[in-house]
CSV table of C-alpha atoms in Angstrom, one decimal:
chain,number,residue,atom,x,y,z
A,87,MET,CA,1.5,1.5,18.1
A,88,THR,CA,4.7,0.5,19.8
A,89,SER,CA,7.1,-2.2,18.6
A,90,THR,CA,7.7,-5.5,20.3
A,91,ALA,CA,10.1,-5.5,23.2
A,92,GLN,CA,13.3,-7.4,22.3
A,93,PRO,CA,15.3,-9.5,24.8
A,94,MET,CA,17.9,-7.4,26.6
A,95,GLY,CA,20.4,-10.3,26.8
A,96,SER,CA,22.7,-11.4,24.1
A,97,GLU,CA,20.9,-14.7,23.8
A,98,GLY,CA,17.7,-13.0,22.7
A,99,ARG,CA,19.4,-10.7,20.3
A,100,LYS,CA,21.0,-13.6,18.5
A,101,ALA,CA,17.9,-15.8,18.4
A,102,HIS,CA,17.5,-17.3,15.0
A,103,PRO,CA,14.0,-18.7,14.2
A,104,GLU,CA,13.9,-22.3,13.0
A,105,HIS,CA,11.4,-21.3,10.3
A,106,LEU,CA,12.9,-18.2,8.9
A,107,GLY,CA,11.0,-18.8,5.7
A,108,HIS,CA,7.8,-18.4,7.6
A,109,VAL,CA,9.0,-15.1,9.1
A,110,ILE,CA,9.8,-13.9,5.7
A,111,PHE,CA,6.3,-14.8,4.4
A,112,ILE,CA,4.7,-12.9,7.3
A,113,THR,CA,6.9,-9.9,6.6
A,114,ALA,CA,6.3,-10.0,2.9
A,115,ALA,CA,2.5,-10.3,3.4
A,116,ALA,CA,2.6,-7.2,5.7
A,117,ALA,CA,4.7,-5.4,3.2
A,118,MET,CA,2.1,-5.9,0.5
A,119,GLY,CA,0.7,-2.7,1.9
A,120,GLY,CA,4.0,-1.1,0.8
A,121,PHE,CA,3.5,-2.6,-2.7
A,122,LEU,CA,0.1,-0.9,-2.9
A,123,PHE,CA,1.7,2.3,-1.4
A,124,GLY,CA,4.2,2.3,-4.3
A,125,TYR,CA,1.7,1.2,-6.9
A,126,ASP,CA,-1.0,3.7,-6.0
A,127,SER,CA,1.5,6.6,-5.6
A,128,SER,CA,3.1,6.2,-9.0
A,129,VAL,CA,0.4,4.7,-11.2
A,130,ILE,CA,-0.9,8.3,-11.7
A,131,ASN,CA,2.3,9.0,-13.7
A,132,GLY,CA,0.8,7.3,-16.7
A,133,ALA,CA,-2.5,9.3,-16.5
A,134,VAL,CA,-1.2,12.9,-16.0
A,135,GLU,CA,-1.3,14.0,-19.6
A,136,ALA,CA,-4.6,12.1,-20.3
A,137,ILE,CA,-6.3,13.8,-17.4
A,138,ARG,CA,-5.0,17.2,-18.5
A,139,SER,CA,-6.5,16.5,-22.0
A,140,ARG,CA,-9.8,15.0,-20.9
A,141,TYR,CA,-10.7,17.7,-18.4
A,142,ASP,CA,-8.8,20.6,-20.2
A,143,VAL,CA,-7.0,21.8,-17.0
A,144,GLY,CA,-3.8,23.9,-16.5
A,145,SER,CA,-0.7,22.9,-14.6
A,146,ALA,CA,-1.8,24.4,-11.3
A,147,LEU,CA,-5.2,22.6,-11.1
A,148,LEU,CA,-3.7,19.4,-12.5
A,149,ALA,CA,-1.1,19.4,-9.8
A,150,GLN,CA,-3.7,19.7,-7.1
A,151,VAL,CA,-5.6,16.7,-8.5
A,152,ILE,CA,-2.3,14.7,-8.5
A,153,ALA,CA,-1.2,15.9,-5.1
A,154,ILE,CA,-4.6,15.8,-3.3
A,155,ALA,CA,-4.1,12.1,-2.5
A,156,LEU,CA,-1.2,13.2,-0.3
A,157,ILE,CA,-3.7,15.0,2.0
A,158,GLY,CA,-5.4,11.7,2.6
A,159,CYS,CA,-2.0,10.1,3.1
A,160,ALA,CA,-1.2,12.6,5.9
A,161,ILE,CA,-4.5,11.9,7.7
A,162,GLY,CA,-4.1,8.1,7.3
A,163,ALA,CA,-0.6,8.2,8.6
A,164,ALA,CA,-1.5,10.4,11.6
A,165,THR,CA,-4.4,8.2,12.7
A,166,ALA,CA,-3.2,4.6,11.8
A,167,GLY,CA,-1.2,4.2,15.0
A,168,ARG,CA,-4.0,5.0,17.4
A,169,ILE,CA,-6.5,2.9,15.4
A,170,ALA,CA,-4.1,-0.1,15.4
A,171,ASP,CA,-3.6,0.2,19.2
A,172,ARG,CA,-7.4,-0.1,19.6
A,173,ILE,CA,-8.4,-2.8,17.0
A,174,GLY,CA,-5.1,-4.4,16.1
A,175,ARG,CA,-2.6,-4.3,13.3
A,176,ILE,CA,-4.3,-6.9,11.1
A,177,ARG,CA,-7.6,-5.1,11.2
A,178,VAL,CA,-5.9,-1.9,10.0
A,179,MET,CA,-4.4,-3.8,7.1
A,180,GLN,CA,-7.8,-5.1,6.2
A,181,ILE,CA,-9.4,-1.6,6.3
A,182,ALA,CA,-6.6,-0.3,4.1
A,183,SER,CA,-7.2,-3.1,1.6
A,184,VAL,CA,-10.9,-2.1,1.3
A,185,LEU,CA,-10.0,1.5,0.8
A,186,PHE,CA,-7.4,0.7,-1.9
A,187,THR,CA,-10.0,-1.4,-3.7
A,188,VAL,CA,-12.8,1.2,-3.5
A,189,SER,CA,-10.3,3.9,-4.6
A,190,ALA,CA,-9.1,1.9,-7.6
A,191,VAL,CA,-12.7,1.4,-8.9
A,192,GLY,CA,-13.7,5.0,-8.3
A,193,SER,CA,-10.6,6.4,-9.9
A,194,ALA,CA,-11.1,4.3,-13.0
A,195,LEU,CA,-14.7,5.4,-13.4
A,196,PRO,CA,-14.9,9.1,-12.6
A,197,PHE,CA,-17.6,11.2,-14.0
A,198,ALA,CA,-15.9,14.6,-13.2
A,199,LEU,CA,-12.6,16.0,-12.1
A,200,TRP,CA,-13.7,16.6,-8.5
A,201,ASP,CA,-14.9,12.9,-8.4
A,202,LEU,CA,-11.5,11.7,-9.5
A,203,ALA,CA,-9.9,13.9,-6.8
A,204,PHE,CA,-12.2,12.4,-4.1
A,205,TRP,CA,-11.3,8.8,-4.9
A,206,ARG,CA,-7.6,9.8,-4.9
A,207,ILE,CA,-8.1,11.1,-1.3
A,208,ILE,CA,-9.6,7.8,-0.3
A,209,GLY,CA,-6.6,6.0,-1.9
A,210,GLY,CA,-4.3,8.4,-0.1
A,211,PHE,CA,-5.8,7.6,3.3
A,212,ALA,CA,-5.1,3.9,2.6
A,213,ILE,CA,-1.5,4.7,1.6
A,214,GLY,CA,-1.0,6.7,4.8
A,215,MET,CA,-2.3,3.8,6.9
A,216,ALA,CA,0.0,1.4,5.0
A,217,SER,CA,3.0,3.7,5.4
A,218,VAL,CA,2.6,3.4,9.2
A,219,ILE,CA,1.3,-0.1,9.9
A,220,GLY,CA,3.8,-1.9,7.6
A,221,PRO,CA,7.1,-0.9,9.3
A,222,ALA,CA,5.6,-0.9,12.8
A,223,TYR,CA,4.1,-4.4,12.4
A,224,ILE,CA,7.3,-5.7,10.8
A,225,ALA,CA,9.4,-4.3,13.6
A,226,GLU,CA,7.1,-6.0,16.2
A,227,VAL,CA,7.3,-9.5,14.6
A,228,SER,CA,10.9,-9.5,13.5
A,229,PRO,CA,13.7,-11.2,15.5
A,230,SER,CA,16.3,-8.4,16.3
A,231,ALA,CA,19.0,-10.3,14.4
A,232,TYR,CA,17.0,-9.8,11.2
A,233,ARG,CA,15.1,-6.6,12.0
A,234,GLY,CA,17.0,-4.3,9.7
A,235,ARG,CA,16.7,-6.6,6.7
A,236,LEU,CA,13.1,-7.5,7.3
A,237,GLY,CA,12.3,-3.8,7.9
A,238,SER,CA,13.7,-3.1,4.5
A,239,PHE,CA,10.9,-5.3,3.0
A,240,GLN,CA,8.6,-2.3,3.3
A,241,GLN,CA,10.7,-0.1,1.0
A,242,ALA,CA,11.4,-3.1,-1.3
A,243,ALA,CA,7.7,-3.6,-1.7
A,244,ILE,CA,7.2,0.1,-2.4
A,245,VAL,CA,9.8,0.1,-5.2
A,246,VAL,CA,8.4,-3.1,-6.7
A,247,GLY,CA,5.0,-1.6,-6.6
A,248,ILE,CA,6.3,1.5,-8.4
A,249,ALA,CA,8.0,-0.7,-11.1
A,250,VAL,CA,5.0,-2.9,-11.6
A,251,SER,CA,2.7,0.2,-12.0
A,252,GLN,CA,5.0,1.6,-14.7
A,253,LEU,CA,5.3,-1.8,-16.5
A,254,VAL,CA,1.5,-2.1,-16.4
A,255,ASN,CA,1.1,1.5,-17.7
A,256,TRP,CA,3.5,0.8,-20.5
A,257,GLY,CA,1.8,-2.4,-21.5
A,258,ILE,CA,-1.7,-0.7,-21.4
A,259,LEU,CA,-0.3,2.2,-23.5
A,260,ASN,CA,1.0,-0.2,-26.1
A,261,LEU,CA,-2.4,-1.9,-26.2
A,262,ALA,CA,-3.9,1.5,-26.9
A,263,ASP,CA,-1.5,2.1,-29.8
A,264,GLY,CA,0.5,4.7,-27.8
A,265,ASP,CA,-2.5,6.9,-27.0
A,266,GLN,CA,-3.1,7.5,-23.3
A,267,ARG,CA,-6.8,8.2,-24.2
A,268,GLY,CA,-7.1,5.4,-26.6
A,269,LYS,CA,-10.1,3.1,-26.0
A,270,ILE,CA,-9.7,-0.5,-24.7
A,271,VAL,CA,-13.0,-2.4,-24.1
A,272,GLY,CA,-14.9,0.8,-23.7
A,273,LEU,CA,-12.6,2.6,-21.3
A,274,GLU,CA,-9.7,5.0,-22.0
A,275,ALA,CA,-6.2,3.6,-21.4
A,276,TRP,CA,-5.6,5.8,-18.4
A,277,GLN,CA,-8.7,4.5,-16.7
A,278,TRP,CA,-7.4,0.9,-17.0
A,279,MET,CA,-4.1,2.1,-15.6
A,280,LEU,CA,-5.8,3.3,-12.4
A,281,GLY,CA,-8.3,0.4,-12.2
A,282,VAL,CA,-5.9,-2.5,-12.4
A,283,MET,CA,-4.9,-1.8,-8.8
A,284,VAL,CA,-8.0,-3.7,-7.7
A,285,VAL,CA,-6.0,-6.9,-8.1
A,286,PRO,CA,-3.2,-6.3,-5.6
A,287,ALA,CA,-5.6,-4.5,-3.3
A,288,VAL,CA,-7.8,-7.6,-3.0
A,289,LEU,CA,-4.7,-9.8,-2.6
A,290,TYR,CA,-3.5,-7.6,0.3
A,291,GLY,CA,-6.8,-8.2,2.1
A,292,LEU,CA,-6.6,-12.0,1.5
A,293,LEU,CA,-3.0,-12.2,2.8
A,294,SER,CA,-3.9,-10.3,6.0
A,295,PHE,CA,-6.0,-13.3,7.0
A,296,ALA,CA,-3.0,-15.6,6.6
A,297,ILE,CA,-0.6,-13.8,9.0
A,298,PRO,CA,-0.7,-13.6,12.9
A,299,GLU,CA,-1.5,-10.6,14.9
A,300,SER,CA,1.4,-8.8,16.5
A,301,PRO,CA,2.4,-10.4,19.9
A,302,ARG,CA,2.8,-6.9,21.3
A,303,TYR,CA,-0.9,-6.2,20.6
A,304,LEU,CA,-2.0,-9.6,21.7
A,305,ILE,CA,-0.4,-9.2,25.1
A,306,SER,CA,-1.9,-5.7,25.4
A,307,VAL,CA,-5.4,-7.1,25.2
A,308,GLY,CA,-4.7,-10.1,27.4
A,309,LYS,CA,-4.3,-12.9,24.8
A,310,VAL,CA,-1.0,-14.1,26.3
A,311,SER,CA,-1.3,-17.7,25.1
A,312,ARG,CA,-1.8,-16.6,21.5
A,313,ALA,CA,1.1,-14.2,21.9
A,314,LYS,CA,3.4,-17.1,22.9
A,315,GLU,CA,2.3,-19.0,19.9
A,316,VAL,CA,3.2,-16.1,17.6
A,317,LEU,CA,6.6,-15.5,19.4
A,318,ALA,CA,7.4,-19.2,18.9
A,319,GLU,CA,6.6,-18.8,15.2
A,320,VAL,CA,8.8,-15.8,14.7
A,321,GLU,CA,11.6,-16.1,17.2
A,322,GLY,CA,12.0,-19.9,17.4
A,323,HIS,CA,10.9,-22.6,19.9
A,324,THR,CA,14.3,-22.4,21.7
A,325,VAL,CA,13.5,-19.0,23.0
A,326,ASN,CA,12.1,-18.9,26.6
A,327,LEU,CA,8.6,-17.7,25.8
A,328,ASP,CA,7.7,-16.9,29.5
A,329,THR,CA,10.7,-14.7,29.7
A,330,ARG,CA,9.9,-13.0,26.4
A,331,VAL,CA,6.3,-12.3,27.6
A,332,THR,CA,7.6,-11.0,30.9
A,333,GLU,CA,10.0,-8.7,29.1
A,334,ILE,CA,7.2,-7.3,26.9
A,335,GLU,CA,4.8,-6.9,29.8
A,336,GLU,CA,7.5,-5.1,31.8
A,337,ALA,CA,8.2,-2.8,28.9
A,338,MET,CA,4.5,-2.1,28.6
A,339,ARG,CA,4.2,-1.3,32.3
A,340,ARG,CA,7.1,1.2,32.1
A,341,GLU,CA,5.3,3.0,29.3
A,342,HIS,CA,1.8,4.4,28.7
A,343,LYS,CA,-0.2,4.9,25.5
A,344,SER,CA,1.6,7.5,23.6
A,345,SER,CA,-0.2,10.6,22.6
A,346,PHE,CA,0.6,13.9,20.9
A,347,LYS,CA,1.1,15.5,24.3
A,348,ASP,CA,4.0,13.0,25.1
A,349,LEU,CA,5.9,14.4,22.1
A,350,LEU,CA,6.0,17.9,23.4
A,351,GLY,CA,9.2,19.4,25.0
A,352,SER,CA,9.7,22.5,27.0
A,353,LYS,CA,11.4,24.8,24.5
A,354,MET,CA,11.2,23.6,20.9
A,355,GLY,CA,7.6,22.3,20.7
A,356,PHE,CA,8.5,18.7,20.0
A,357,LEU,CA,11.1,16.7,21.8
A,358,PRO,CA,14.5,16.8,20.0
A,359,ILE,CA,14.2,13.1,18.9
A,360,VAL,CA,10.8,13.8,17.3
A,361,TRP,CA,12.3,16.7,15.4
A,362,VAL,CA,15.0,14.4,14.1
A,363,GLY,CA,12.4,12.0,12.9
A,364,ILE,CA,10.5,14.8,11.2
A,365,GLY,CA,13.7,16.1,9.6
A,366,LEU,CA,14.5,12.6,8.2
A,367,SER,CA,11.0,12.4,6.7
A,368,VAL,CA,11.0,15.9,5.2
A,369,PHE,CA,14.5,15.6,3.7
A,370,GLN,CA,13.5,12.3,2.1
A,371,GLN,CA,10.9,14.2,0.1
A,372,LEU,CA,12.5,17.6,-0.5
A,373,VAL,CA,15.1,16.1,-2.8
A,374,GLY,CA,12.3,15.7,-5.3
A,375,ILE,CA,12.2,11.9,-5.5
A,376,ASN,CA,8.5,11.7,-6.1
A,377,VAL,CA,8.8,14.0,-9.1
A,378,ALA,CA,10.5,11.0,-10.7
A,379,PHE,CA,7.5,8.7,-9.9
A,380,TYR,CA,4.5,11.1,-10.4
A,381,TYR,CA,5.7,13.2,-13.3
A,382,SER,CA,8.5,11.4,-15.2
A,383,SER,CA,6.4,10.5,-18.2
A,384,ALA,CA,5.1,14.1,-18.5
A,385,LEU,CA,8.6,15.5,-17.8
A,386,TRP,CA,10.3,13.5,-20.6
A,387,GLN,CA,7.5,14.4,-23.0
A,388,SER,CA,8.1,18.1,-22.1
A,389,VAL,CA,11.7,17.9,-23.4
A,390,GLY,CA,10.8,16.3,-26.7
A,391,ILE,CA,10.6,12.5,-25.9
A,392,ASP,CA,7.6,10.7,-27.4
A,393,PRO,CA,5.0,9.1,-25.1
A,394,SER,CA,6.0,5.5,-25.6
A,395,ALA,CA,9.7,6.2,-24.9
A,396,SER,CA,8.8,8.3,-21.9
A,397,PHE,CA,6.7,5.5,-20.4
A,398,PHE,CA,9.6,3.1,-21.0
A,399,TYR,CA,12.1,5.4,-19.3
A,400,SER,CA,9.7,5.6,-16.3
A,401,PHE,CA,9.9,1.8,-16.2
A,402,THR,CA,13.7,1.6,-16.4
A,403,THR,CA,13.9,4.2,-13.6
A,404,SER,CA,11.8,1.9,-11.5
A,405,ILE,CA,14.1,-1.0,-12.2
A,406,ILE,CA,17.0,1.1,-11.1
A,407,ASN,CA,15.0,1.9,-8.0
A,408,ILE,CA,14.6,-1.8,-7.2
A,409,ILE,CA,18.4,-2.5,-7.7
A,410,GLY,CA,19.2,0.4,-5.3
A,411,THR,CA,16.8,-1.0,-2.7
A,412,VAL,CA,18.4,-4.4,-2.9
A,413,ILE,CA,21.8,-2.9,-2.4
A,414,ALA,CA,20.4,-1.1,0.7
A,415,MET,CA,18.9,-4.3,2.1
A,416,VAL,CA,22.2,-6.0,1.8
A,417,PHE,CA,24.2,-3.3,3.5
A,418,VAL,CA,21.8,-1.7,6.0
A,419,ASP,CA,22.7,-4.2,8.8
A,420,LYS,CA,26.4,-4.5,7.7
A,421,ILE,CA,27.6,-0.9,7.5
A,422,GLY,CA,24.7,0.8,9.2
A,423,ARG,CA,21.9,3.3,8.5
A,424,ARG,CA,23.9,6.5,8.9
A,425,PRO,CA,26.7,5.8,6.5
A,426,LEU,CA,24.2,4.7,3.8
A,427,ALA,CA,22.3,8.0,4.3
A,428,LEU,CA,25.5,10.1,3.8
A,429,ILE,CA,26.6,8.2,0.7
A,430,GLY,CA,23.1,8.7,-0.7
A,431,SER,CA,23.0,12.4,0.0
A,432,ALA,CA,26.3,13.0,-1.8
A,433,GLY,CA,25.3,10.9,-4.8
A,434,MET,CA,21.9,12.6,-5.0
A,435,ALA,CA,23.3,16.1,-4.8
A,436,ILE,CA,25.7,15.5,-7.7
A,437,SER,CA,23.2,13.8,-10.0
A,438,LEU,CA,20.5,16.5,-9.3
A,439,ALA,CA,23.1,19.2,-10.1
A,440,LEU,CA,23.8,17.4,-13.4
A,441,GLU,CA,20.1,17.2,-14.2
A,442,ALA,CA,19.8,21.0,-13.5
A,443,TRP,CA,22.7,21.7,-15.9
A,444,ALA,CA,21.2,19.5,-18.6
A,445,PHE,CA,17.7,21.0,-18.4
A,446,SER,CA,19.2,24.5,-18.6
A,447,ALA,CA,19.9,23.7,-22.3
A,448,LYS,CA,16.2,23.2,-23.1
A,449,THR,CA,15.5,24.9,-26.4
A,450,ALA,CA,12.6,27.2,-27.4
A,451,ALA,CA,11.1,24.2,-29.2
A,452,GLY,CA,11.0,22.3,-25.9
A,453,THR,CA,13.7,19.8,-26.6
A,454,LEU,CA,17.2,19.0,-25.3
A,455,PRO,CA,20.4,18.9,-27.4
A,456,PRO,CA,21.7,15.3,-27.8
A,457,THR,CA,24.5,15.6,-25.2
A,458,GLU,CA,22.3,17.3,-22.6
A,459,GLY,CA,19.5,14.9,-23.2
A,460,THR,CA,21.8,11.9,-22.6
A,461,VAL,CA,23.2,13.5,-19.4
A,462,ALA,CA,19.6,14.2,-18.2
A,463,LEU,CA,18.5,10.6,-18.7
A,464,ILE,CA,21.7,9.1,-17.1
A,465,ALA,CA,21.6,11.6,-14.2
A,466,ALA,CA,17.9,10.9,-13.5
A,467,HIS,CA,18.7,7.2,-13.2
A,468,VAL,CA,21.7,7.8,-11.0
A,469,PHE,CA,19.7,10.0,-8.7
A,470,VAL,CA,17.1,7.3,-8.2
A,471,LEU,CA,19.8,4.7,-7.6
A,472,PHE,CA,21.4,6.8,-4.9
A,473,PHE,CA,18.1,7.6,-3.3
A,474,ALA,CA,17.0,3.9,-3.3
A,475,LEU,CA,20.2,2.6,-1.8
A,476,SER,CA,20.1,5.1,1.0
A,477,TRP,CA,17.2,7.4,2.0
A,478,GLY,CA,14.5,5.3,0.5
A,479,VAL,CA,15.3,2.4,2.9
A,480,VAL,CA,17.1,3.9,5.9
A,481,VAL,CA,14.4,6.5,6.7
A,482,TRP,CA,11.8,3.8,7.1
A,483,VAL,CA,14.2,1.7,9.2
A,484,PHE,CA,15.1,4.7,11.3
A,485,LEU,CA,11.5,5.6,11.9
A,486,GLY,CA,10.7,2.0,13.0
A,487,GLU,CA,13.7,2.0,15.5
A,488,MET,CA,14.8,5.4,16.7
A,489,PHE,CA,12.0,6.5,19.1
A,490,PRO,CA,11.8,5.4,22.8
A,491,ASN,CA,9.0,2.9,23.5
A,492,LYS,CA,6.8,5.3,25.3
A,493,ILE,CA,6.5,7.7,22.4
A,494,ARG,CA,7.1,5.4,19.4
A,495,ALA,CA,3.5,5.1,18.2
A,496,ALA,CA,2.7,8.8,18.3
A,497,ALA,CA,6.2,9.9,17.1
A,498,LEU,CA,6.1,7.5,14.1
A,499,GLY,CA,2.7,8.9,13.2
A,500,VAL,CA,3.8,12.5,13.3
A,501,ALA,CA,7.0,11.8,11.3
A,502,ALA,CA,5.0,9.9,8.7
A,503,CYS,CA,2.5,12.7,8.5
A,504,ALA,CA,5.3,15.2,8.0
A,505,GLN,CA,6.6,13.1,5.2
A,506,TRP,CA,3.3,13.2,3.4
A,507,ILE,CA,3.0,16.9,3.9
A,508,ALA,CA,6.4,17.5,2.4
A,509,ASN,CA,5.5,15.0,-0.4
A,510,TRP,CA,2.4,17.1,-1.1
A,511,ALA,CA,4.4,20.3,-1.2
A,512,ILE,CA,6.9,18.9,-3.8
A,513,THR,CA,4.1,17.2,-5.8
A,514,ALA,CA,1.8,20.2,-5.9
A,515,SER,CA,4.5,22.7,-6.7
A,516,PHE,CA,6.5,20.8,-9.5
A,517,PRO,CA,4.2,21.6,-12.5
A,518,SER,CA,4.2,25.3,-11.8
A,519,LEU,CA,7.9,25.4,-10.9
A,520,SER,CA,8.8,23.5,-14.0
A,521,ASP,CA,6.8,25.9,-16.1
A,522,TRP,CA,8.7,28.8,-14.4
A,523,ASN,CA,12.2,27.2,-14.7
A,524,LEU,CA,12.8,23.5,-14.9
A,525,SER,CA,16.6,23.8,-14.4
A,526,GLY,CA,16.1,26.1,-11.3
A,527,THR,CA,13.6,23.5,-9.9
A,528,TYR,CA,16.3,20.9,-9.9
A,529,VAL,CA,18.8,23.3,-8.3
A,530,ILE,CA,16.4,23.6,-5.4
A,531,TYR,CA,16.3,19.8,-5.0
A,532,ALA,CA,20.1,19.6,-5.2
A,533,VAL,CA,20.4,22.1,-2.4
A,534,PHE,CA,18.2,20.1,-0.1
A,535,ALA,CA,20.3,17.0,-0.9
A,536,LEU,CA,23.4,18.9,0.2
A,537,LEU,CA,21.7,20.2,3.4
A,538,SER,CA,20.8,16.6,4.4
A,539,ILE,CA,24.5,15.8,4.9
A,540,PRO,CA,25.1,18.2,7.9
A,541,PHE,CA,21.7,17.3,9.2
A,542,VAL,CA,22.7,13.6,9.4
A,543,LEU,CA,26.2,14.3,10.7
A,544,LYS,CA,24.9,16.5,13.6
A,545,PHE,CA,21.6,15.1,14.6
A,546,VAL,CA,21.1,11.5,13.5
A,547,LYS,CA,22.4,8.6,15.7
A,548,GLU,CA,23.1,5.1,14.5
A,549,THR,CA,20.5,2.5,15.5
A,550,LYS,CA,22.2,-0.5,14.0
A,551,GLY,CA,22.5,-3.5,16.4
A,552,LYS,CA,20.5,-1.8,19.2
A,553,ALA,CA,17.5,-3.3,20.9
A,554,LEU,CA,14.3,-1.3,20.6
A,555,GLU,CA,14.3,-0.7,24.4
A,556,GLU,CA,17.7,1.0,24.1
A,557,MET,CA,16.4,3.8,21.9
A,558,GLY,CA,16.2,7.3,23.2
């Protein structure tokens, strides 16, 4: 699933569409998959303790139920690119919409723990597809002058989805008088939390019928006239459409359908650029960001905060996440992807270290002293802020831009798959690690944040301002 060839001349790079609002609508509609990605990923936060209570499970088994969706994510991410090259980007969005809808209904009405786990895998498959198709489609339809900012829509949609899920959870909890297992119209509160996702899932499917197919895909299947219409929509009518089509066709002739074999090098398994993409994906997860979105309510309750307040802090963290993402969207095309990554790494390392210090003061009664409790709450919000203004956005932008055309589809799929595997490792291990030593767990995350700094300095090249054909 390769991204649209951009004009090599300066005129093409500076092309401004007459109807930028229309381009933004197309991008926002595609990024609705990112919204569902964020919503489905984090909505489980509100159900963790209720699931533990209803099915009487320990931390290890509970973690597997929470994390099992990530196995589906990895499979979806690994296969979405190839599917999209065969049937089109829009069809993949529609398939993901159906899977999100089915998963929401099944998760809300489980009759056993294994049943709930199954529906979470289905939802995970949809998330994985959305994680790949969103940034790739946006890169293909975006004029290069706006590509960084429009590419940021994916992460913006993810963080809005996270925030909305936490707001919905908080609202449902209040309707249930603060009881996660309290009944509302015959269903427990946590079931409503998981089931409400039907609404955005259906909306995603409807929006997919209102946006055009990628011009890159249209040309690949011989629909040149339609491709020109789409190019005129997104790049402006002043652009020479015949020249643009020729450029895309030439780029396609120079490449072949990317496959896993194309990613292999002679010595290190994968090509070096693929390892860099995998490294970015893995570091993004190993700092423990998804602990904040999967377990924050349970985490705050474990240090003595009542459920209603813990849900509220999960929501405020999500708002900070949005603020950081907006900051990243403003600066990603101004100061570049690499500087933002380095700033974020430093900020995350410091805030995670402060969290580790605060949690080391946890008492035998399972609470934190006032000073340490305040530091923990502030540091948790600061950590999310620095992640959001850096790695949360720039990794997705990097993955949409950094690979050469001939391997972009397969490389993006492998990198996204690696991200989900790392996400699974963190998500599945956190409950057991926190039972062992909560402070030590955060020390581990802080070390990974520190290690990401030399990784970026040594291996990651800036992609700001470069055409996609210049990558690699």
